[in-house]
Short mmCIF file of C-alpha atoms and ligand atoms in Angstrom, two decimals:
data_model
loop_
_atom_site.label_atom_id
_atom_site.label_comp_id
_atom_site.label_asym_id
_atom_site.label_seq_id
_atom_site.Cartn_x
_atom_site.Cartn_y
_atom_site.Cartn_z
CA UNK A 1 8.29 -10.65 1.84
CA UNK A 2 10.31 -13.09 3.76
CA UNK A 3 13.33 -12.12 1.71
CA UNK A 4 12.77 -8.37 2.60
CA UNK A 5 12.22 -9.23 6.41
CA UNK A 6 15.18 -11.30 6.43
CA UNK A 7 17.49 -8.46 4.63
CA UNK A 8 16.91 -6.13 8.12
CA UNK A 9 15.96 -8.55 10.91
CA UNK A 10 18.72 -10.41 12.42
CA UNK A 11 17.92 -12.22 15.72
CA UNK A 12 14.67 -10.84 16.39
CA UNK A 13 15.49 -7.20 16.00
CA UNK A 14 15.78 -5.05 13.22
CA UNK A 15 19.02 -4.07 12.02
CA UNK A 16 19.75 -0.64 9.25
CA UNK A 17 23.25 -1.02 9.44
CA UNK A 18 23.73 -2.44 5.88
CA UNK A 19 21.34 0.72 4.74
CA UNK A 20 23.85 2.97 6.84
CA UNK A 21 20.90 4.79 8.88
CA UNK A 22 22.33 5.57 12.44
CA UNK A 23 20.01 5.84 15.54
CA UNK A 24 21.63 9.45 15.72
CA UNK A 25 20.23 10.32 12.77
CA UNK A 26 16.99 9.08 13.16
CA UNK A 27 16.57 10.57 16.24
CA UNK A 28 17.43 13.89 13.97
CA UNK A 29 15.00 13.55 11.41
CA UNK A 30 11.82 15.82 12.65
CA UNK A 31 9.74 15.67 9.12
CA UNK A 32 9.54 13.03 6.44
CA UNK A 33 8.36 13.35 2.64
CA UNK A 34 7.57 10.25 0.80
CA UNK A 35 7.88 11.04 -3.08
CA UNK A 36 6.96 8.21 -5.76
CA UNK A 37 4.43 7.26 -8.52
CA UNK A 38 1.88 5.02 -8.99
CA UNK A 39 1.68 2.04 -7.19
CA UNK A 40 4.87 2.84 -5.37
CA UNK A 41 3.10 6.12 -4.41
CA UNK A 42 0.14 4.34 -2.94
CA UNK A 43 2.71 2.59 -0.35
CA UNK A 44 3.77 5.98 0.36
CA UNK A 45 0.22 6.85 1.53
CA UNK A 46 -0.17 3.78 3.90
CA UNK A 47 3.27 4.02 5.53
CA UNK A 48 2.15 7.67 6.11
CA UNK A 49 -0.78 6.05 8.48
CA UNK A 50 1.94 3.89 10.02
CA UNK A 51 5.21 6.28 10.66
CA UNK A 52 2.80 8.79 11.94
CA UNK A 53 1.16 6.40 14.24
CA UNK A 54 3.79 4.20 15.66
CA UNK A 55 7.59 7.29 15.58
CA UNK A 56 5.22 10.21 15.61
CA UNK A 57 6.90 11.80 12.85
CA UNK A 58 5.17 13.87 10.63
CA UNK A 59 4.84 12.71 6.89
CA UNK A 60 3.85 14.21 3.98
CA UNK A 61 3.45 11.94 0.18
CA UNK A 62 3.79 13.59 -2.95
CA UNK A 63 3.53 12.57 -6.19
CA UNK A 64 7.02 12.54 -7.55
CA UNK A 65 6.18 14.86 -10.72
CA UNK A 66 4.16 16.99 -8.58
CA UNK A 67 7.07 17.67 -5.70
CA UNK A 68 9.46 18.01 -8.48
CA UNK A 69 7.64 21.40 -10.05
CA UNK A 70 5.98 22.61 -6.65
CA UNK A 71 7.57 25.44 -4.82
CA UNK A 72 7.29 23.86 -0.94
CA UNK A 73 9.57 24.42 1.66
CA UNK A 74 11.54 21.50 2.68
CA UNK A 75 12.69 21.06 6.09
CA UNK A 76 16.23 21.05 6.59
CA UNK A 77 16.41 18.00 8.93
CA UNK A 78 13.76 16.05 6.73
CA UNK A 79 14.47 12.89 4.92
CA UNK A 80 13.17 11.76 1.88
CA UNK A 81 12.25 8.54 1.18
CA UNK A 82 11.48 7.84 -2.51
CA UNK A 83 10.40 4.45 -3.38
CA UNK A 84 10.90 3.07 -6.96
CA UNK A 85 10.66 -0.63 -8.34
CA UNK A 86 12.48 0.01 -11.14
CA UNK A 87 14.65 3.28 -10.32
CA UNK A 88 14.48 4.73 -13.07
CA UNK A 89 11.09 6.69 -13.23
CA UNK A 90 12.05 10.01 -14.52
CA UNK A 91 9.84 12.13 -11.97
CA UNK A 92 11.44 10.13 -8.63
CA UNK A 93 14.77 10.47 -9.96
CA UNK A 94 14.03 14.02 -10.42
CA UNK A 95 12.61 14.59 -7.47
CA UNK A 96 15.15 13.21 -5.49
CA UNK A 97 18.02 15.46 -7.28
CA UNK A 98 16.12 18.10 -6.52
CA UNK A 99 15.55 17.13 -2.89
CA UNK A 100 19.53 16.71 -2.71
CA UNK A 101 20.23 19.61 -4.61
CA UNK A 102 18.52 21.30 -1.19
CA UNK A 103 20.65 19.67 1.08
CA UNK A 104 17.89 17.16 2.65
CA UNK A 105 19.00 13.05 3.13
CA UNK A 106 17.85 10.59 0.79
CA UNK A 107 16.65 7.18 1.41
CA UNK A 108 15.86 4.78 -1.44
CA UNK A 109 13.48 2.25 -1.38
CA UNK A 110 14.35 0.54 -4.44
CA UNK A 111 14.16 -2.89 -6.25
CA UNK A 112 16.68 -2.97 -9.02
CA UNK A 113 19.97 -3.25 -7.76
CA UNK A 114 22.31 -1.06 -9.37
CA UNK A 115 19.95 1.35 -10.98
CA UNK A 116 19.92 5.31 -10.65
CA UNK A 117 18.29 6.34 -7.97
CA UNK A 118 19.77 3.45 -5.74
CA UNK A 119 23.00 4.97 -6.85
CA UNK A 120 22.75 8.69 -6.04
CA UNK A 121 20.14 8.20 -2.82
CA UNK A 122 22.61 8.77 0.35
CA UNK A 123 20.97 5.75 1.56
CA UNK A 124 19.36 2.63 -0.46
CA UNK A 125 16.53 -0.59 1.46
CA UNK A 126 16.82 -3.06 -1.45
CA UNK A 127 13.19 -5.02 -1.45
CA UNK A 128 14.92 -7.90 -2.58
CA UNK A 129 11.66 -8.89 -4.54
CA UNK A 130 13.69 -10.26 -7.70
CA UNK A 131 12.94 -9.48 -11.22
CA UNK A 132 9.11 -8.25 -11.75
CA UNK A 133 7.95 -9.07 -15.10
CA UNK A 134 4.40 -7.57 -15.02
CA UNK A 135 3.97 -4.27 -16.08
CA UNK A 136 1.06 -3.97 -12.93
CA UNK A 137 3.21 -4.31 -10.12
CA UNK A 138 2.40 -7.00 -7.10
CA UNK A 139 5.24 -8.41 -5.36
CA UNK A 140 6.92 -5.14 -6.07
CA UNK A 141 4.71 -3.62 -3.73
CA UNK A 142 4.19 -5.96 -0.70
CA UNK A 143 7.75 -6.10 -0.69
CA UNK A 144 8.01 -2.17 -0.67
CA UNK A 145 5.18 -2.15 2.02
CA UNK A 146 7.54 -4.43 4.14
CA UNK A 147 10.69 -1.95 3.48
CA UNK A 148 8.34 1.32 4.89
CA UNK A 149 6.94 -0.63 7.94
CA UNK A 150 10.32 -1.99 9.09
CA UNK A 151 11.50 1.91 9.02
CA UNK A 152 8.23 2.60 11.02
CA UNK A 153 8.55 -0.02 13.42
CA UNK A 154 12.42 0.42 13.64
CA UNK A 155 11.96 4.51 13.85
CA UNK A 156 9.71 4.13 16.98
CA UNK A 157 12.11 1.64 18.50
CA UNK A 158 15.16 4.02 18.21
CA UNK A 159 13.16 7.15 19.77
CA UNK A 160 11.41 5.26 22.68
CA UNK A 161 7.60 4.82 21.32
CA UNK A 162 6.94 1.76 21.42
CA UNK A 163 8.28 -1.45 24.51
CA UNK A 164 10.30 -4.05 23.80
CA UNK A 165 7.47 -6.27 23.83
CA UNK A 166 5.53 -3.76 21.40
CA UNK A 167 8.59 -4.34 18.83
CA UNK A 168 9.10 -7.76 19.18
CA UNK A 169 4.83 -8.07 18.33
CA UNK A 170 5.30 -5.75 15.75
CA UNK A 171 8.32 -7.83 14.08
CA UNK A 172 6.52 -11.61 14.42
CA UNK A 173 3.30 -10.20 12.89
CA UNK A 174 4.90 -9.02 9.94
CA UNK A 175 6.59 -12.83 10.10
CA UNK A 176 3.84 -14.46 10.03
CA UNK A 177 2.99 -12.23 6.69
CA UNK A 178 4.18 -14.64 4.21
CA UNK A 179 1.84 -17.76 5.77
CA UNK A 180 -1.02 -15.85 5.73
CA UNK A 181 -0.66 -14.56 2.37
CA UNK A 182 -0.27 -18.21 1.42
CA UNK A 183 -3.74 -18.95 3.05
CA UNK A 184 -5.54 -16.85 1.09
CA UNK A 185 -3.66 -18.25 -2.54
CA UNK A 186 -5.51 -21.44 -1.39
CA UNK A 187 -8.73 -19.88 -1.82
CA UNK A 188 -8.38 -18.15 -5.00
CA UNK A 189 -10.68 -20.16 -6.66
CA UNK A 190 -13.43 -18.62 -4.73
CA UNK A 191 -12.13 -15.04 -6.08
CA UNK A 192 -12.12 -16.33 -9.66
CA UNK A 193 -15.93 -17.13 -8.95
CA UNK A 194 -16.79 -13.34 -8.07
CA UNK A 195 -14.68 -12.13 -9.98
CA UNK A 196 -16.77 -12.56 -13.17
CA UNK A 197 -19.35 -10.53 -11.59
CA UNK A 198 -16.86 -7.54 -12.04
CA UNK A 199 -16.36 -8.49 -15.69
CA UNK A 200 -19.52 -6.59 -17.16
CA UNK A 201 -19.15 -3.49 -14.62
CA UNK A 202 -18.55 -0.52 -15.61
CA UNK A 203 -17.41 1.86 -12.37
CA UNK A 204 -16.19 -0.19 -9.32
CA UNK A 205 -15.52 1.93 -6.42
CA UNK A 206 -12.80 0.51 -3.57
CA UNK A 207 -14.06 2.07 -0.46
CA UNK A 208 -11.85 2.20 3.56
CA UNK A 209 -10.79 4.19 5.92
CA UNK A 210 -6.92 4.72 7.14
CA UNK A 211 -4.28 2.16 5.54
CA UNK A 212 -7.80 0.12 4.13
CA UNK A 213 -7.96 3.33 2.12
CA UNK A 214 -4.39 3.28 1.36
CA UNK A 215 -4.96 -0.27 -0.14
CA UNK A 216 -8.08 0.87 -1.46
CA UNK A 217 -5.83 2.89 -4.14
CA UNK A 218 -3.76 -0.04 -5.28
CA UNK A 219 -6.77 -2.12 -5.56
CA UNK A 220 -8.36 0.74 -7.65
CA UNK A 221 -5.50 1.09 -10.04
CA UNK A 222 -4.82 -2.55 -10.71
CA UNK A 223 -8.29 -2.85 -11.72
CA UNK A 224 -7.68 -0.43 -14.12
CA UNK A 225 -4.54 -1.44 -15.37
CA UNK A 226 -5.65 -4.63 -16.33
CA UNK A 227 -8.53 -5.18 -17.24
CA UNK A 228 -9.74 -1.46 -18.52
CA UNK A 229 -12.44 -1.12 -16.19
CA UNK A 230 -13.06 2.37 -14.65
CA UNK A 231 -13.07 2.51 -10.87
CA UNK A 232 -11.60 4.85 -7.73
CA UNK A 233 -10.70 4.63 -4.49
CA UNK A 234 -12.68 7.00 -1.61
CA UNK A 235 -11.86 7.27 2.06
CA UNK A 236 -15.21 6.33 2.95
CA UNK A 237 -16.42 8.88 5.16
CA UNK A 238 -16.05 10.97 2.14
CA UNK A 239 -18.22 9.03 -0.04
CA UNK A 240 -21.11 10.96 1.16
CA UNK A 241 -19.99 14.29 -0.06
CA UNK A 242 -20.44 13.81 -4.12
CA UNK A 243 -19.62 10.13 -4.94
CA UNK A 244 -22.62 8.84 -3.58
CA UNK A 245 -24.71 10.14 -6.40
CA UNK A 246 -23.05 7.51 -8.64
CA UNK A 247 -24.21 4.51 -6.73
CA UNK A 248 -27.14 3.03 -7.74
CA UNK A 249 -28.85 -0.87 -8.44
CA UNK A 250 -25.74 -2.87 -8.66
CA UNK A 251 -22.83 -0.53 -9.22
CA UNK A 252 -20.19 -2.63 -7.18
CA UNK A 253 -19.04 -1.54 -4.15
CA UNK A 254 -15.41 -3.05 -2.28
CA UNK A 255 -15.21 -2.10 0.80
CA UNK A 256 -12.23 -2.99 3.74
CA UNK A 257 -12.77 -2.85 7.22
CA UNK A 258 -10.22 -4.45 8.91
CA UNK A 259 -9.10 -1.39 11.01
CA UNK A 260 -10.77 -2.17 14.51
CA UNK A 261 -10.89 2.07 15.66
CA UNK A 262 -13.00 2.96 12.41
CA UNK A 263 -14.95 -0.66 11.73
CA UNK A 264 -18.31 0.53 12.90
CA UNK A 265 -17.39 3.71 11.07
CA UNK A 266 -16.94 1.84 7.74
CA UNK A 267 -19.52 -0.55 8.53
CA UNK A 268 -22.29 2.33 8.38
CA UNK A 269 -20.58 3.58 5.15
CA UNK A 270 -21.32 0.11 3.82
CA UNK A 271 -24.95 0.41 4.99
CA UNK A 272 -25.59 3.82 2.70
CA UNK A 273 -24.19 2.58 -0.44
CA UNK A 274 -26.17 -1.03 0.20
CA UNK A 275 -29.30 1.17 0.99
CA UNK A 276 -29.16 2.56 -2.40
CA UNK A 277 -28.34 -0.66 -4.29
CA UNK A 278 -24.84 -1.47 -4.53
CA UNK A 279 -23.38 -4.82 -4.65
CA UNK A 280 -21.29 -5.13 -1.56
CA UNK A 281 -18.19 -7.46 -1.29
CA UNK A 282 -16.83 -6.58 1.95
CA UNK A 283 -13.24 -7.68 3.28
CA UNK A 284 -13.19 -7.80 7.10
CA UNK A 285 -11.18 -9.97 9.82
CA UNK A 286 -13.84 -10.92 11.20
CA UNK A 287 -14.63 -14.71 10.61
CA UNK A 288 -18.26 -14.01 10.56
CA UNK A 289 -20.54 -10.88 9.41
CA UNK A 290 -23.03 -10.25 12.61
CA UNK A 291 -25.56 -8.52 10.04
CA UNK A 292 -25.07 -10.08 6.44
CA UNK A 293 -27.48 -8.01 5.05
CA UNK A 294 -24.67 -5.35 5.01
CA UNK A 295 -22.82 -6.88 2.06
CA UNK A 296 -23.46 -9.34 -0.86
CA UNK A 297 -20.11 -11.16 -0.55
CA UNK A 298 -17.98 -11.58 2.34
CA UNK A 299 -14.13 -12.13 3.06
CA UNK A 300 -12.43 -13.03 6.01
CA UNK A 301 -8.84 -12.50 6.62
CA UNK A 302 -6.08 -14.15 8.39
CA UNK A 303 -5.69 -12.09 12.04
CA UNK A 304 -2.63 -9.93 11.88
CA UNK A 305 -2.05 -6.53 13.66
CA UNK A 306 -4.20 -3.81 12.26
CA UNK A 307 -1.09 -2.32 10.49
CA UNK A 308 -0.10 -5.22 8.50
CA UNK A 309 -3.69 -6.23 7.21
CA UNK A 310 -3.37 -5.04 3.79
CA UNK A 311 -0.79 -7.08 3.04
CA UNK A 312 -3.79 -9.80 2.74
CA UNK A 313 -6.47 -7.30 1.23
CA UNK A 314 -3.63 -6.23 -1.67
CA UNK A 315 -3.74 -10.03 -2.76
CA UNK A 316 -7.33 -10.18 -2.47
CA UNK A 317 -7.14 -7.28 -4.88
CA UNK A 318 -4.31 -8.38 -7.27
CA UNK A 319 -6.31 -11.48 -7.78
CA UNK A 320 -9.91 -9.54 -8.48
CA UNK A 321 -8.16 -7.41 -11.11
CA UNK A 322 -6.11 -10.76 -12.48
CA UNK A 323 -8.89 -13.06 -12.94
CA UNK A 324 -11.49 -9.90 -14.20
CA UNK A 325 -8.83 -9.29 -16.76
CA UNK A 326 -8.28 -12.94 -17.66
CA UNK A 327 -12.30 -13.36 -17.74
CA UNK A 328 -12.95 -10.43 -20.71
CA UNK A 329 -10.38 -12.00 -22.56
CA UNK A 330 -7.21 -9.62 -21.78
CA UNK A 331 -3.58 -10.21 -21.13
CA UNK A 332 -2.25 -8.89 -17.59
CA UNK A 333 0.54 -8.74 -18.46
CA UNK A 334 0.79 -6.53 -21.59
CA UNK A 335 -1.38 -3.82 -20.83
CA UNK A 336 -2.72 -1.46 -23.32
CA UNK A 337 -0.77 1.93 -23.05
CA UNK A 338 1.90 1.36 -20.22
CA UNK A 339 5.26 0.33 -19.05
CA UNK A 340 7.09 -0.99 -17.01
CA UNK A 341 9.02 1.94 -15.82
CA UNK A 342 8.89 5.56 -17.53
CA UNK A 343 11.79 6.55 -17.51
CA UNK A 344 10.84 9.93 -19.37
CA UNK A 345 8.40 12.99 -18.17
C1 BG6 B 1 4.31 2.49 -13.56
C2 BG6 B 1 4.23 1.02 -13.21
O1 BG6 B 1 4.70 2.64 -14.89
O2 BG6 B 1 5.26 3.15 -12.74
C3 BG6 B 1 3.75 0.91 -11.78
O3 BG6 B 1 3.32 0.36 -14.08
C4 BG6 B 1 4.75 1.63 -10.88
O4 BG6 B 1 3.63 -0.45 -11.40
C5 BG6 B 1 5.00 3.07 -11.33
O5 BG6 B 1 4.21 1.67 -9.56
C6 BG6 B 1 6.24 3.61 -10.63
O6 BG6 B 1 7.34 2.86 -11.12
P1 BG6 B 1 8.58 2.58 -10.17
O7 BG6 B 1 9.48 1.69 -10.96
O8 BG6 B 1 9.20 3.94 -9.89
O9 BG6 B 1 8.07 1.96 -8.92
#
């Protein structure tokens, strides 16, 4: 992460010349479409919360091998940002020919120097995460996260959203990233601990609303990735319209709430499932749960800006699915069935 900040902010500001993105063009683009896969396309659904939020430019996020066969109408002044670790998946690299092949820019958010899609994109943001072994991605995608939020942040700058002060706040919190990720390392023991509770389950659910949704998809898939166990990912204002029905005595229930505009929102989610039995760990900022009948186990964060705060949750996440996997026995880092990169349809 600090590698990734460093690669754009120079002296306090952030700087795109080395990814060749002019504030003329900025100022040009009117639409964005965010195409990846996988875990790459579940940073493409929170920097949709954040681009939207903080430039005000609309964004829509496709799955690569869904944009690649669907007839939509691309905006001529769009850009398209595809994001790939690897840059090589055969859908993104398809996706962005065929975005090119219509005329539209292309900006890479790759990690692999050198590879395809960092070559033909018009424009390439190297994460500068170094090699990633694992086949579940981690640092892969905090470091992606940081690429998509410096664009937001650096997007609003260029077309007058946000003050001076609001960019220089916006630039130290993500700073302080790295620290605070480091805090919560120090307590991983206490995540091994719950984590065995997760080894028997058999459907978790990941429940948030806005980017603590968008997190809630990446915590949903490494679970599965790793240690086999079924689970998804609901907004959770939606859980009451079908998923409910699966919750009953002890199903476990994750839920984030660290996004201040919906907490009391996602706090009364909480309440519904825990009326009907679920096992509640809850991650919040706050240092202290007013009500603690509302969840079973509770996590406090570091404070960081509402934007950034899943940079903490993703760890707490990476390290639920890690030590779950580890408990029943598995290996994280072969998992049964995938790869690395798939480089074919
Ligand atoms: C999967 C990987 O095969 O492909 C995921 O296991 C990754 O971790 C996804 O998010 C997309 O790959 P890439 O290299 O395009 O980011």
């Amino acid at each position: 992460i600090r590698d990734t900040l460093n690669s754009v902010v120079k002296d306090g500001v952030i700087d795109f010349t080395d990814i060749d993105i002019t504030e003329e063009e900025i100022k040009k683009y009117s639409q964005i479409y965010i195409v990846a896969c996988g875990s790459a396309w579940h940073v493409g659904v929170e920097a949709q919360y954040v681009i939207e939020e903080l430039a005000q430019i609309p964004v829509r996020v496709e799955l690569a091998s869904e944009f690649r066969y669907r007839e939509m109408p691309l905006v001529k002044d769009g850009l398209v940002i595809v994001i790939s670790q690897s840059g090589e998946t055969a859908d993104t690299l398809a996706a962005m020919r065929m975005a090119k092949d219509k005329g539209l820019a292309t900006l890479a958010v790759v990690n692999v120097i050198g590879s395809s899609i960092a070559r033909e994109a018009d424009k390439v943001f190297y994460t500068l995460a170094g090699p990633e072994i694992s086949v579940a991605t981690t640092k892969g995608y905090s470091a992606q996260l940081v690429a998509l939020d410096c664009i937001a942040v650096q997007f609003a700058k260029v077309k007058g959203l946000i003050t001076d002060e609001q960019y220089s706040y916006y630039i130290s919190e993500l700073q302080t990233i790295p620290e605070k990720i480091e805090k919560i390392l120090q307590d991983k023991e206490r995540i091994q601990w719950f984590a065995a509770k997760y080894a028997n389950a058999h459907d978790v659910f990941f429940v948030g609303r806005g980017v603590d949704y968008a997190v809630c998809l990446e915590g949903s898939l490494k679970l599965k990735e790793i240690s086999y166990i079924h689970s998804e990912a609901y907004a959770a204002g939606e859980l009451k319209h079908g998923t409910i029905a699966l919750i009953s005595e002890g199903v476990p229930v994750i839920a984030v709430a660290t996004q201040k505009h919906v907490y009391s929102k996602v706090i009364s989610n909480i309440r519904e499932v825990k009326a009907r039995g679920a096992y509640v760990t809850l991650l919040t900022r706050e240092k202290e749960i007013t009500d603690p009948s509302i969840c079973d186990v509770h996590i406090s964060l570091p404070d960081i800006a509402d934007e950034f705060a899943i940079f903490e949750a993703v760890v707490i996440f990476q390290l639920i699915a890690y030590y779950t996997s580890v408990g029943k026995g598995l290996n994280p880092d072969q998992p049964r069935n995938l790869a690395k990169s798939v480089t074919v349809e």
